[in-house]
Short mmCIF file of C-alpha atoms in Angstrom, two decimals:
data_model
loop_
_atom_site.label_atom_id
_atom_site.label_comp_id
_atom_site.label_asym_id
_atom_site.label_seq_id
_atom_site.Cartn_x
_atom_site.Cartn_y
_atom_site.Cartn_z
CA UNK A 1 29.16 106.44 74.60
CA UNK A 2 29.97 103.85 71.92
CA UNK A 3 33.61 104.22 72.87
CA UNK A 4 35.31 101.02 73.61
CA UNK A 5 36.68 100.46 77.10
CA UNK A 6 40.40 100.02 77.06
CA UNK A 7 41.80 97.37 79.28
CA UNK A 8 45.39 96.21 80.22
CA UNK A 9 46.21 92.82 78.80
CA UNK A 10 46.32 90.23 81.39
CA UNK A 11 50.20 88.96 81.77
CA UNK A 12 51.80 87.07 84.40
CA UNK A 13 52.79 90.12 86.21
CA UNK A 14 49.21 91.88 86.55
CA UNK A 15 46.69 88.97 86.61
CA UNK A 16 44.78 88.95 89.78
CA UNK A 17 44.70 85.25 91.13
CA UNK A 18 43.05 85.40 94.44
CA UNK A 19 39.36 86.69 94.31
CA UNK A 20 39.71 87.44 90.65
CA UNK A 21 36.04 88.43 90.69
CA UNK A 22 37.29 91.77 92.29
CA UNK A 23 39.77 92.32 89.52
CA UNK A 24 39.60 95.33 87.22
CA UNK A 25 41.75 95.96 84.16
CA UNK A 26 39.94 98.94 82.64
CA UNK A 27 42.55 101.85 82.19
CA UNK A 28 40.20 104.55 83.30
CA UNK A 29 39.48 102.91 86.71
CA UNK A 30 43.25 102.22 87.17
CA UNK A 31 44.46 105.67 86.08
CA UNK A 32 41.72 107.42 88.20
CA UNK A 33 42.85 105.32 91.46
CA UNK A 34 46.56 106.20 90.84
CA UNK A 35 45.76 109.95 90.40
CA UNK A 36 43.68 110.04 93.51
CA UNK A 37 46.35 108.52 95.55
CA UNK A 38 48.56 111.01 97.42
CA UNK A 39 51.42 108.61 97.60
CA UNK A 40 52.58 105.93 95.48
CA UNK A 41 54.90 103.00 96.65
CA UNK A 42 57.43 102.44 93.86
CA UNK A 43 59.53 99.51 93.99
CA UNK A 44 62.71 98.62 92.01
CA UNK A 45 65.79 96.20 92.29
CA UNK A 46 68.93 97.96 93.55
CA UNK A 47 71.84 96.02 91.79
CA UNK A 48 73.58 95.29 95.03
CA UNK A 49 70.96 93.71 97.19
CA UNK A 50 68.70 90.73 97.26
CA UNK A 51 65.77 93.01 98.38
CA UNK A 52 63.54 95.06 96.39
CA UNK A 53 63.48 98.68 97.62
CA UNK A 54 60.52 100.64 97.92
CA UNK A 55 60.19 104.64 97.91
CA UNK A 56 56.97 106.44 98.65
CA UNK A 57 56.80 108.99 95.64
CA UNK A 58 54.27 111.66 94.42
CA UNK A 59 53.17 110.91 90.87
CA UNK A 60 50.50 111.43 88.35
CA UNK A 61 49.35 109.85 84.90
CA UNK A 62 49.47 111.98 81.84
CA UNK A 63 50.50 112.22 78.17
CA UNK A 64 53.15 114.69 77.21
CA UNK A 65 52.69 113.91 73.55
CA UNK A 66 48.89 114.13 73.74
CA UNK A 67 47.99 116.24 76.81
CA UNK A 68 44.28 116.21 75.88
CA UNK A 69 44.19 112.35 76.32
CA UNK A 70 41.68 111.27 79.01
CA UNK A 71 41.87 108.99 81.95
CA UNK A 72 40.78 106.02 79.70
CA UNK A 73 43.61 106.32 77.13
CA UNK A 74 47.08 104.92 77.42
CA UNK A 75 49.06 107.20 79.65
CA UNK A 76 52.64 107.44 81.06
CA UNK A 77 53.16 107.83 84.98
CA UNK A 78 55.21 110.86 85.86
CA UNK A 79 56.95 110.53 89.29
CA UNK A 80 58.53 113.33 91.21
CA UNK A 81 61.83 112.56 93.03
CA UNK A 82 65.10 114.03 93.79
CA UNK A 83 68.57 113.80 91.87
CA UNK A 84 70.21 112.27 95.02
CA UNK A 85 67.89 109.50 95.68
CA UNK A 86 69.09 105.92 95.10
CA UNK A 87 66.46 105.01 92.54
CA UNK A 88 67.26 108.18 90.48
CA UNK A 89 70.80 107.02 90.35
CA UNK A 90 69.91 103.65 89.44
CA UNK A 91 67.86 104.96 86.61
CA UNK A 92 70.43 107.42 85.52
CA UNK A 93 73.17 104.68 85.47
CA UNK A 94 70.88 102.38 83.55
CA UNK A 95 70.47 105.21 81.01
CA UNK A 96 74.19 106.15 80.80
CA UNK A 97 75.54 102.60 80.70
CA UNK A 98 73.38 101.78 77.61
CA UNK A 99 76.32 100.69 75.52
CA UNK A 100 78.05 98.72 78.27
CA UNK A 101 75.55 95.98 78.87
CA UNK A 102 77.32 92.62 78.76
CA UNK A 103 74.39 90.16 78.27
CA UNK A 104 71.30 90.67 76.36
CA UNK A 105 68.84 90.83 79.06
CA UNK A 106 70.86 93.66 80.87
CA UNK A 107 71.17 95.45 77.39
CA UNK A 108 67.44 95.26 76.87
CA UNK A 109 66.71 96.50 80.45
CA UNK A 110 69.13 99.42 79.93
CA UNK A 111 67.45 100.57 76.85
CA UNK A 112 63.91 100.18 78.22
CA UNK A 113 64.67 101.75 81.65
CA UNK A 114 64.59 100.59 85.06
CA UNK A 115 61.71 97.95 85.80
CA UNK A 116 59.63 99.41 88.44
CA UNK A 117 56.25 98.18 90.16
CA UNK A 118 53.96 100.91 91.52
CA UNK A 119 51.35 100.27 94.08
CA UNK A 120 48.75 102.23 95.94
CA UNK A 121 45.79 101.34 98.27
CA UNK A 122 42.68 103.11 99.83
CA UNK A 123 41.21 101.36 102.96
CA UNK A 124 37.29 102.09 103.01
CA UNK A 125 36.18 99.85 105.74
CA UNK A 126 36.84 97.41 108.41
CA UNK A 127 34.59 94.29 107.93
CA UNK A 128 34.21 92.49 111.33
CA UNK A 129 32.57 88.95 110.81
CA UNK A 130 31.40 86.52 113.28
CA UNK A 131 34.74 84.39 112.61
CA UNK A 132 38.00 86.22 112.81
CA UNK A 133 38.80 84.27 109.46
CA UNK A 134 36.04 86.00 107.71
CA UNK A 135 37.34 89.58 108.56
CA UNK A 136 38.18 91.82 105.78
CA UNK A 137 38.59 95.25 104.52
CA UNK A 138 36.69 97.23 101.82
CA UNK A 139 39.49 98.60 99.87
CA UNK A 140 40.64 99.85 96.42
CA UNK A 141 44.18 98.92 95.43
CA UNK A 142 45.94 99.22 92.04
CA UNK A 143 49.29 98.09 90.70
CA UNK A 144 51.22 99.22 87.67
CA UNK A 145 54.41 97.56 85.93
CA UNK A 146 56.76 99.58 83.72
CA UNK A 147 59.97 100.94 82.75
CA UNK A 148 61.23 104.30 84.36
CA UNK A 149 63.62 106.61 82.67
CA UNK A 150 64.75 110.23 83.53
CA UNK A 151 62.95 112.90 81.70
CA UNK A 152 65.72 115.03 80.13
CA UNK A 153 63.56 117.37 77.91
CA UNK A 154 63.02 120.75 79.71
CA UNK A 155 59.37 121.13 78.36
CA UNK A 156 58.45 117.74 79.29
CA UNK A 157 59.77 118.11 82.68
CA UNK A 158 57.81 121.43 83.04
CA UNK A 159 54.61 119.60 81.81
CA UNK A 160 55.24 116.88 84.49
CA UNK A 161 55.87 119.20 87.29
CA UNK A 162 52.55 121.16 86.58
CA UNK A 163 50.60 117.71 86.18
CA UNK A 164 52.03 116.36 89.57
CA UNK A 165 51.44 119.77 91.33
CA UNK A 166 47.87 119.99 90.05
CA UNK A 167 47.46 116.39 91.10
CA UNK A 168 48.12 117.59 94.78
CA UNK A 169 45.58 120.60 94.54
CA UNK A 170 43.81 121.33 91.23
CA UNK A 171 45.19 124.48 89.56
CA UNK A 172 47.99 124.83 92.09
CA UNK A 173 50.74 125.25 89.41
CA UNK A 174 49.37 128.47 88.02
CA UNK A 175 48.34 129.86 91.30
CA UNK A 176 51.88 129.43 92.74
CA UNK A 177 55.09 131.51 91.98
CA UNK A 178 55.78 131.32 88.34
CA UNK A 179 57.92 130.74 86.37
CA UNK A 180 60.30 128.26 88.00
CA UNK A 181 63.79 129.27 88.64
CA UNK A 182 66.65 127.81 86.84
CA UNK A 183 67.99 126.25 89.99
CA UNK A 184 64.48 124.70 90.47
CA UNK A 185 64.35 123.10 87.31
CA UNK A 186 68.01 121.70 87.66
CA UNK A 187 67.59 120.27 91.09
CA UNK A 188 64.25 118.51 90.27
CA UNK A 189 64.19 115.10 88.63
CA UNK A 190 61.21 113.56 86.99
CA UNK A 191 60.83 109.94 86.11
CA UNK A 192 58.68 108.77 83.47
CA UNK A 193 57.31 105.17 83.56
CA UNK A 194 56.20 103.66 80.47
CA UNK A 195 53.47 101.35 81.67
CA UNK A 196 53.46 97.66 80.40
CA UNK A 197 50.61 96.46 82.44
CA UNK A 198 48.41 96.99 85.51
CA UNK A 199 45.60 95.99 87.42
CA UNK A 200 43.22 97.01 90.21
CA UNK A 201 41.25 95.09 92.99
CA UNK A 202 38.32 96.44 94.71
CA UNK A 203 36.37 94.94 97.57
CA UNK A 204 32.97 96.46 98.53
CA UNK A 205 29.76 95.30 100.22
CA UNK A 206 29.28 94.26 104.04
CA UNK A 207 30.24 91.22 106.18
CA UNK A 208 30.16 87.98 104.52
CA UNK A 209 29.57 85.20 107.07
CA UNK A 210 29.80 81.36 106.69
CA UNK A 211 26.41 79.62 106.71
CA UNK A 212 27.46 77.69 109.71
CA UNK A 213 28.36 80.91 111.64
CA UNK A 214 24.94 82.42 110.88
CA UNK A 215 23.27 79.23 112.13
CA UNK A 216 25.49 79.22 115.26
CA UNK A 217 23.10 80.63 117.81
CA UNK A 218 25.82 80.99 120.58
CA UNK A 219 28.12 82.84 118.39
CA UNK A 220 25.35 85.13 117.00
CA UNK A 221 24.11 85.91 120.59
CA UNK A 222 27.74 87.18 121.61
CA UNK A 223 29.67 88.47 118.74
CA UNK A 224 28.93 91.99 117.22
CA UNK A 225 29.15 91.85 113.35
CA UNK A 226 29.22 94.95 111.25
CA UNK A 227 31.27 97.36 109.37
CA UNK A 228 33.48 100.43 110.48
CA UNK A 229 33.81 103.02 107.76
CA UNK A 230 37.37 104.40 107.13
CA UNK A 231 37.54 107.90 105.83
CA UNK A 232 40.41 110.08 104.50
CA UNK A 233 39.64 113.64 104.92
CA UNK A 234 41.11 117.23 104.58
CA UNK A 235 40.85 119.59 107.67
CA UNK A 236 40.66 123.28 107.60
CA UNK A 237 43.45 125.06 105.93
CA UNK A 238 45.99 126.60 108.30
CA UNK A 239 47.77 129.67 106.64
CA UNK A 240 51.45 130.54 107.41
CA UNK A 241 52.16 133.47 109.68
CA UNK A 242 53.41 135.60 106.83
CA UNK A 243 50.55 134.75 104.16
CA UNK A 244 48.71 137.90 102.91
CA UNK A 245 45.89 136.39 100.82
CA UNK A 246 42.56 134.79 101.41
CA UNK A 247 42.36 130.85 100.81
CA UNK A 248 41.73 130.52 97.23
CA UNK A 249 38.53 128.83 95.98
CA UNK A 250 40.50 126.17 94.20
CA UNK A 251 41.84 125.05 97.61
CA UNK A 252 38.47 125.31 99.45
CA UNK A 253 36.56 123.64 96.66
CA UNK A 254 39.14 120.93 96.52
CA UNK A 255 38.70 120.29 100.24
CA UNK A 256 34.93 120.21 100.04
CA UNK A 257 35.03 117.86 96.98
CA UNK A 258 37.49 115.55 98.49
CA UNK A 259 35.61 115.15 101.81
CA UNK A 260 32.35 114.65 99.97
CA UNK A 261 33.57 112.16 97.28
CA UNK A 262 35.40 110.16 99.82
CA UNK A 263 32.54 109.83 102.35
CA UNK A 264 30.05 108.99 99.50
CA UNK A 265 32.25 106.21 98.07
CA UNK A 266 32.88 104.60 101.45
CA UNK A 267 29.19 104.68 102.52
CA UNK A 268 27.81 103.50 99.15
CA UNK A 269 30.50 100.86 98.90
CA UNK A 270 29.25 99.24 102.11
CA UNK A 271 25.60 98.94 100.58
CA UNK A 272 26.79 97.18 97.36
CA UNK B 1 63.98 104.89 132.04
CA UNK B 2 67.58 104.09 131.90
CA UNK B 3 66.96 101.47 129.09
CA UNK B 4 68.75 101.56 125.99
CA UNK B 5 67.02 102.55 122.75
CA UNK B 6 67.61 99.99 120.20
CA UNK B 7 68.16 100.91 116.56
CA UNK B 8 68.31 99.13 113.24
CA UNK B 9 71.93 99.27 112.09
CA UNK B 10 72.42 101.33 108.75
CA UNK B 11 73.07 99.22 105.88
CA UNK B 12 72.93 100.12 102.22
CA UNK B 13 69.34 98.99 102.22
CA UNK B 14 67.86 101.08 104.90
CA UNK B 15 69.97 104.13 104.91
CA UNK B 16 68.01 107.22 104.20
CA UNK B 17 69.93 109.21 101.76
CA UNK B 18 67.80 112.40 100.97
CA UNK B 19 66.71 114.43 103.85
CA UNK B 20 68.62 112.16 106.24
CA UNK B 21 67.76 114.62 109.06
CA UNK B 22 64.31 113.14 108.95
CA UNK B 23 65.48 109.58 109.36
CA UNK B 24 64.63 107.36 112.35
CA UNK B 25 66.13 103.93 113.08
CA UNK B 26 64.69 103.30 116.53
CA UNK B 27 62.97 99.98 116.53
CA UNK B 28 60.25 101.32 118.80
CA UNK B 29 58.99 104.11 116.28
CA UNK B 30 59.40 101.94 113.36
CA UNK B 31 57.48 98.93 114.93
CA UNK B 32 54.72 101.39 116.16
CA UNK B 33 54.23 102.82 112.70
CA UNK B 34 54.05 99.33 110.98
CA UNK B 35 51.41 98.26 113.66
CA UNK B 36 49.25 101.42 112.99
CA UNK B 37 49.33 100.95 109.24
CA UNK B 38 46.00 99.04 108.11
CA UNK B 39 47.95 97.97 105.02
CA UNK B 40 51.41 97.16 104.31
CA UNK B 41 52.85 97.15 100.68
CA UNK B 42 54.77 93.92 100.39
CA UNK B 43 57.21 93.68 97.53
CA UNK B 44 59.15 90.54 96.34
CA UNK B 45 60.94 89.41 93.14
CA UNK B 46 58.89 86.67 91.15
CA UNK B 47 61.48 84.41 89.52
CA UNK B 48 59.80 84.89 86.12
CA UNK B 49 59.62 88.71 85.71
CA UNK B 50 62.00 91.84 85.45
CA UNK B 51 59.56 93.49 87.80
CA UNK B 52 59.42 93.40 91.62
CA UNK B 53 55.74 92.58 92.62
CA UNK B 54 53.81 94.50 95.35
CA UNK B 55 50.74 93.10 97.12
CA UNK B 56 49.01 95.09 99.86
CA UNK B 57 48.80 92.76 102.98
CA UNK B 58 47.69 92.89 106.60
CA UNK B 59 50.47 92.38 108.98
CA UNK B 60 51.58 92.96 112.59
CA UNK B 61 54.75 92.81 114.57
CA UNK B 62 55.27 90.27 117.36
CA UNK B 63 57.50 87.77 118.93
CA UNK B 64 56.17 84.14 119.42
CA UNK B 65 59.22 83.08 121.44
CA UNK B 66 58.63 86.00 123.78
CA UNK B 67 55.09 87.38 123.36
CA UNK B 68 55.80 89.72 126.37
CA UNK B 69 58.38 91.64 124.15
CA UNK B 70 57.71 95.21 123.83
CA UNK B 71 57.62 97.47 120.60
CA UNK B 72 61.12 98.45 121.15
CA UNK B 73 62.56 95.02 121.08
CA UNK B 74 63.64 93.00 118.14
CA UNK B 75 60.25 91.69 116.72
CA UNK B 76 59.18 89.52 113.70
CA UNK B 77 56.58 90.80 111.12
CA UNK B 78 53.82 88.39 110.68
CA UNK B 79 51.80 88.78 107.41
CA UNK B 80 48.25 87.34 106.52
CA UNK B 81 47.77 85.80 103.02
CA UNK B 82 46.17 83.10 101.19
CA UNK B 83 47.57 79.74 100.17
CA UNK B 84 46.91 80.39 96.45
CA UNK B 85 48.57 83.80 96.29
CA UNK B 86 51.62 84.16 93.82
CA UNK B 87 53.71 85.25 96.77
CA UNK B 88 52.96 82.34 99.23
CA UNK B 89 53.69 79.89 96.20
CA UNK B 90 57.25 81.71 95.92
CA UNK B 91 57.84 81.38 99.48
CA UNK B 92 56.72 77.73 99.70
CA UNK B 93 58.83 76.82 96.67
CA UNK B 94 61.79 78.41 98.21
CA UNK B 95 61.11 76.36 101.40
CA UNK B 96 60.55 73.16 99.50
CA UNK B 97 63.41 73.25 97.22
CA UNK B 98 66.02 73.92 99.92
CA UNK B 99 68.20 71.03 98.88
CA UNK B 100 67.78 71.92 95.12
CA UNK B 101 69.64 75.15 94.90
CA UNK B 102 72.31 74.97 92.31
CA UNK B 103 74.19 77.98 93.29
CA UNK B 104 75.30 79.50 96.37
CA UNK B 105 73.43 82.64 96.43
CA UNK B 106 70.17 80.65 95.61
CA UNK B 107 70.94 78.21 98.09
CA UNK B 108 71.44 81.08 100.74
CA UNK B 109 68.11 82.63 99.86
CA UNK B 110 66.30 79.56 99.91
CA UNK B 111 67.56 78.65 103.41
CA UNK B 112 66.76 82.15 104.65
CA UNK B 113 63.41 82.56 103.00
CA UNK B 114 62.16 84.98 100.34
CA UNK B 115 63.67 88.60 100.43
CA UNK B 116 60.95 90.92 100.88
CA UNK B 117 60.56 94.75 101.27
CA UNK B 118 57.55 96.05 103.38
CA UNK B 119 56.61 99.70 103.17
CA UNK B 120 53.85 101.88 104.67
CA UNK B 121 53.09 105.53 104.76
CA UNK B 122 50.75 108.17 106.49
CA UNK B 123 50.15 111.39 104.76
CA UNK B 124 49.48 113.92 107.50
CA UNK B 125 49.22 117.40 105.69
CA UNK B 126 49.55 118.95 102.22
CA UNK B 127 52.34 121.77 102.44
CA UNK B 128 51.49 124.65 99.97
CA UNK B 129 54.52 126.78 99.61
CA UNK B 130 55.09 129.99 97.43
CA UNK B 131 56.95 127.97 94.94
CA UNK B 132 55.60 124.69 93.46
CA UNK B 133 59.03 123.46 93.85
CA UNK B 134 58.86 123.84 97.75
CA UNK B 135 55.51 121.97 97.96
CA UNK B 136 55.73 119.05 100.29
CA UNK B 137 53.71 116.79 102.59
CA UNK B 138 53.94 116.06 106.19
CA UNK B 139 54.19 112.31 106.21
CA UNK B 140 55.38 109.21 108.28
CA UNK B 141 56.74 106.41 106.36
CA UNK B 142 58.40 103.20 107.04
CA UNK B 143 60.36 100.56 105.32
CA UNK B 144 61.55 97.07 106.42
CA UNK B 145 63.66 94.51 104.94
CA UNK B 146 63.66 90.81 105.76
CA UNK B 147 63.25 87.17 104.82
CA UNK B 148 59.87 85.70 104.57
CA UNK B 149 58.95 81.99 105.30
CA UNK B 150 55.65 80.21 105.76
CA UNK B 151 54.64 79.60 109.31
CA UNK B 152 54.11 75.71 109.54
CA UNK B 153 53.62 75.41 113.38
CA UNK B 154 49.96 75.43 114.31
CA UNK B 155 50.39 77.34 117.55
CA UNK B 156 52.57 79.85 115.93
CA UNK B 157 50.05 80.20 113.28
CA UNK B 158 47.20 80.69 115.93
CA UNK B 159 49.48 83.30 117.77
CA UNK B 160 49.94 85.28 114.55
CA UNK B 161 46.21 85.33 113.59
CA UNK B 162 45.34 86.65 117.03
CA UNK B 163 47.98 89.27 116.74
CA UNK B 164 46.82 90.29 113.30
CA UNK B 165 43.22 90.04 114.18
CA UNK B 166 43.80 92.31 117.35
CA UNK B 167 45.87 94.85 115.13
CA UNK B 168 42.70 95.52 113.26
CA UNK B 169 40.49 96.05 116.40
CA UNK B 170 42.00 95.52 120.00
CA UNK B 171 40.62 92.32 121.46
CA UNK B 172 38.75 91.32 118.38
CA UNK B 173 40.07 87.79 118.41
CA UNK B 174 38.56 86.57 121.83
CA UNK B 175 35.41 88.60 121.06
CA UNK B 176 34.83 86.82 117.74
CA UNK B 177 33.60 83.24 117.48
CA UNK B 178 36.19 80.80 118.98
CA UNK B 179 37.77 78.42 118.44
CA UNK B 180 38.83 78.52 114.72
CA UNK B 181 37.57 75.55 112.69
CA UNK B 182 40.09 72.96 111.20
CA UNK B 183 39.06 74.24 107.77
CA UNK B 184 39.98 77.80 108.76
CA UNK B 185 43.40 76.87 110.15
CA UNK B 186 44.08 74.94 106.93
CA UNK B 187 42.99 77.48 104.44
CA UNK B 188 44.98 80.37 106.08
CA UNK B 189 48.66 81.01 105.34
CA UNK B 190 50.86 83.19 107.60
CA UNK B 191 54.11 84.40 106.57
CA UNK B 192 56.85 85.42 109.13
CA UNK B 193 59.33 87.87 108.15
CA UNK B 194 62.78 87.97 109.83
CA UNK B 195 63.71 91.51 109.81
CA UNK B 196 67.28 92.42 108.76
CA UNK B 197 66.97 96.19 108.81
CA UNK B 198 64.57 99.11 108.56
CA UNK B 199 64.15 102.86 108.87
CA UNK B 200 61.38 105.47 108.96
CA UNK B 201 61.15 109.08 107.71
CA UNK B 202 58.89 111.67 109.17
CA UNK B 203 58.37 115.27 107.85
CA UNK B 204 56.61 117.55 110.30
CA UNK B 205 56.21 121.35 110.55
CA UNK B 206 54.97 123.93 108.15
CA UNK B 207 55.62 125.74 104.99
CA UNK B 208 59.41 126.14 104.26
CA UNK B 209 59.90 128.84 101.68
CA UNK B 210 63.12 129.97 100.16
CA UNK B 211 64.30 133.46 101.26
CA UNK B 212 63.94 134.93 97.72
CA UNK B 213 60.42 133.92 97.70
CA UNK B 214 59.60 135.53 101.09
CA UNK B 215 61.09 138.65 99.77
CA UNK B 216 59.23 138.60 96.49
CA UNK B 217 56.52 141.10 97.22
CA UNK B 218 54.48 140.27 94.05
CA UNK B 219 54.44 136.47 94.96
CA UNK B 220 53.43 137.16 98.55
CA UNK B 221 50.57 139.34 97.58
CA UNK B 222 49.18 136.80 95.10
CA UNK B 223 50.11 133.22 96.39
CA UNK B 224 48.36 131.62 99.38
CA UNK B 225 50.74 129.62 101.55
CA UNK B 226 49.74 127.36 104.20
CA UNK B 227 48.92 123.75 105.41
CA UNK B 228 45.97 121.47 104.74
CA UNK B 229 45.75 118.71 107.22
CA UNK B 230 45.14 115.22 106.10
CA UNK B 231 43.05 113.04 108.55
CA UNK B 232 42.33 109.32 108.59
CA UNK B 233 39.21 108.62 110.62
CA UNK B 234 36.86 105.68 111.48
CA UNK B 235 33.08 106.57 111.21
CA UNK B 236 30.07 105.15 112.98
CA UNK B 237 29.89 101.48 113.06
CA UNK B 238 27.13 99.86 110.74
CA UNK B 239 25.80 96.65 112.26
CA UNK B 240 24.69 93.67 109.99
CA UNK B 241 20.97 93.21 109.48
CA UNK B 242 21.29 89.96 111.42
CA UNK B 243 23.38 91.31 114.46
CA UNK B 244 21.91 90.79 117.95
CA UNK B 245 24.35 92.49 120.18
CA UNK B 246 25.26 96.00 121.02
CA UNK B 247 28.40 97.43 119.62
CA UNK B 248 31.13 96.42 122.04
CA UNK B 249 33.17 98.95 123.98
CA UNK B 250 36.36 97.67 122.38
CA UNK B 251 35.13 98.80 119.13
CA UNK B 252 33.66 102.15 120.21
CA UNK B 253 36.70 102.88 122.39
CA UNK B 254 38.93 102.00 119.41
CA UNK B 255 37.07 104.32 117.10
CA UNK B 256 37.31 107.04 119.67
CA UNK B 257 41.01 106.57 120.28
CA UNK B 258 41.81 106.26 116.69
CA UNK B 259 40.12 109.49 115.73
CA UNK B 260 41.56 111.45 118.74
CA UNK B 261 45.03 110.20 118.29
CA UNK B 262 45.31 110.83 114.56
CA UNK B 263 43.82 114.43 114.84
CA UNK B 264 46.15 115.24 117.73
CA UNK B 265 49.20 113.97 115.98
CA UNK B 266 48.41 115.62 112.46
CA UNK B 267 47.65 119.03 114.22
CA UNK B 268 50.59 118.98 116.64
CA UNK B 269 53.11 117.90 113.69
CA UNK B 270 52.17 121.14 111.81
CA UNK B 271 53.39 123.21 114.83
CA UNK B 272 56.79 121.54 115.17
#
């Protein structure tokens, strides 16, 4: 409504090179996709290995400084992890050793935090073309780059835990046992990622066959071509044996909405 | 049947530190999970950035030298990509510049290929506990480390394309238009990853509440606790407008098997 759409600037990190007509840089689309992903693949470089390391983590985008910020605004990514995990140790070491950096790049990195790449994807359909080489998926994928630091501030940690818990099921934070215990707060670590860039890539539509395959009568009379939709859905909730209360509406509504929205998106994407 | 179960050796890269009771090192379990993943997150280090870069790719485990190898044997990972993608360029440069390495590590890396980390995860259930801090997912996640090189040999490339295509839908390769054209073979790149280590991590079962929460009558009389299953399923196939043949049984059987196996696993995992 007259408001500008914010986009991540294109850098060498986030620019989509192949099928760049599928690229999306709008903050709102990217943040929305991150927040609708149950797991995020978080990659970082351990100091003692040639390989990047990837950990699946739960995370959500938000702004502690401006909690009313909406999805199209610049946001931070909060990740939930454990004190003992390798990544947390690297982030913590990076934080502690700030003054010990012996070259400029290392120094800079330690001040900014741990460089991470966050990725998430949804597969929406299998696209089965005449030629194996034109097979594809409908999908929505997102990637973010940024610097991760440990959240030390107690109130920011609580803000992030609430954000992440409500990202799993809306309103779950306030409908679970409150307040957190001291031990819970101490044993939980939260990483905050300051985002430097990001992009998304969507593929929708149906089969895209080459002209020579469409004109190949032998192929067209023997190869089935079409789309197989892929759905993610939530099933009927299963209560614990000791549970004493009805399944609350925030849970039942969430299941209904999740299933409807997913199905609608997948089926409408095929028709694009 | 009297046969030894092969496991990946535990190294600093692949050893599961947090919840190591959930760790799995068996080749068969790990390879099976990779092969049942529609997308793999492949991470590598671009030479010109502090961030690892992650690309979602389609891949499958196999052995060109011993095509009859089974899932529990040492296997390579074949990844499908495009000549123009950033990762392929890095892999190709690493390959071409073999003789130009100016320090030992770089030299070694160029001979072995591009160090990559491959990750995939399935979320099987949302675990909603009394305390937000005991919330969890049932999940199956896998990570592999290895060195990626471009496949140059034409027959190995064809082997890999068949393997990957049949990984999307069983028997799809021979039921699609054959043979590949010259242009198709030339425009397609395949990366082969020689695996150095890997591990998987599974979480199953139901809610795991702290004793003090189970004894907290106020909490137990107000907080719903239970599990929400998460299913991935395939929908009814949608034929192209120009399709002339019936949906073949390899497609319909695959949809049926995929949906049954997924549902059975998710529901049985909750009961463990």
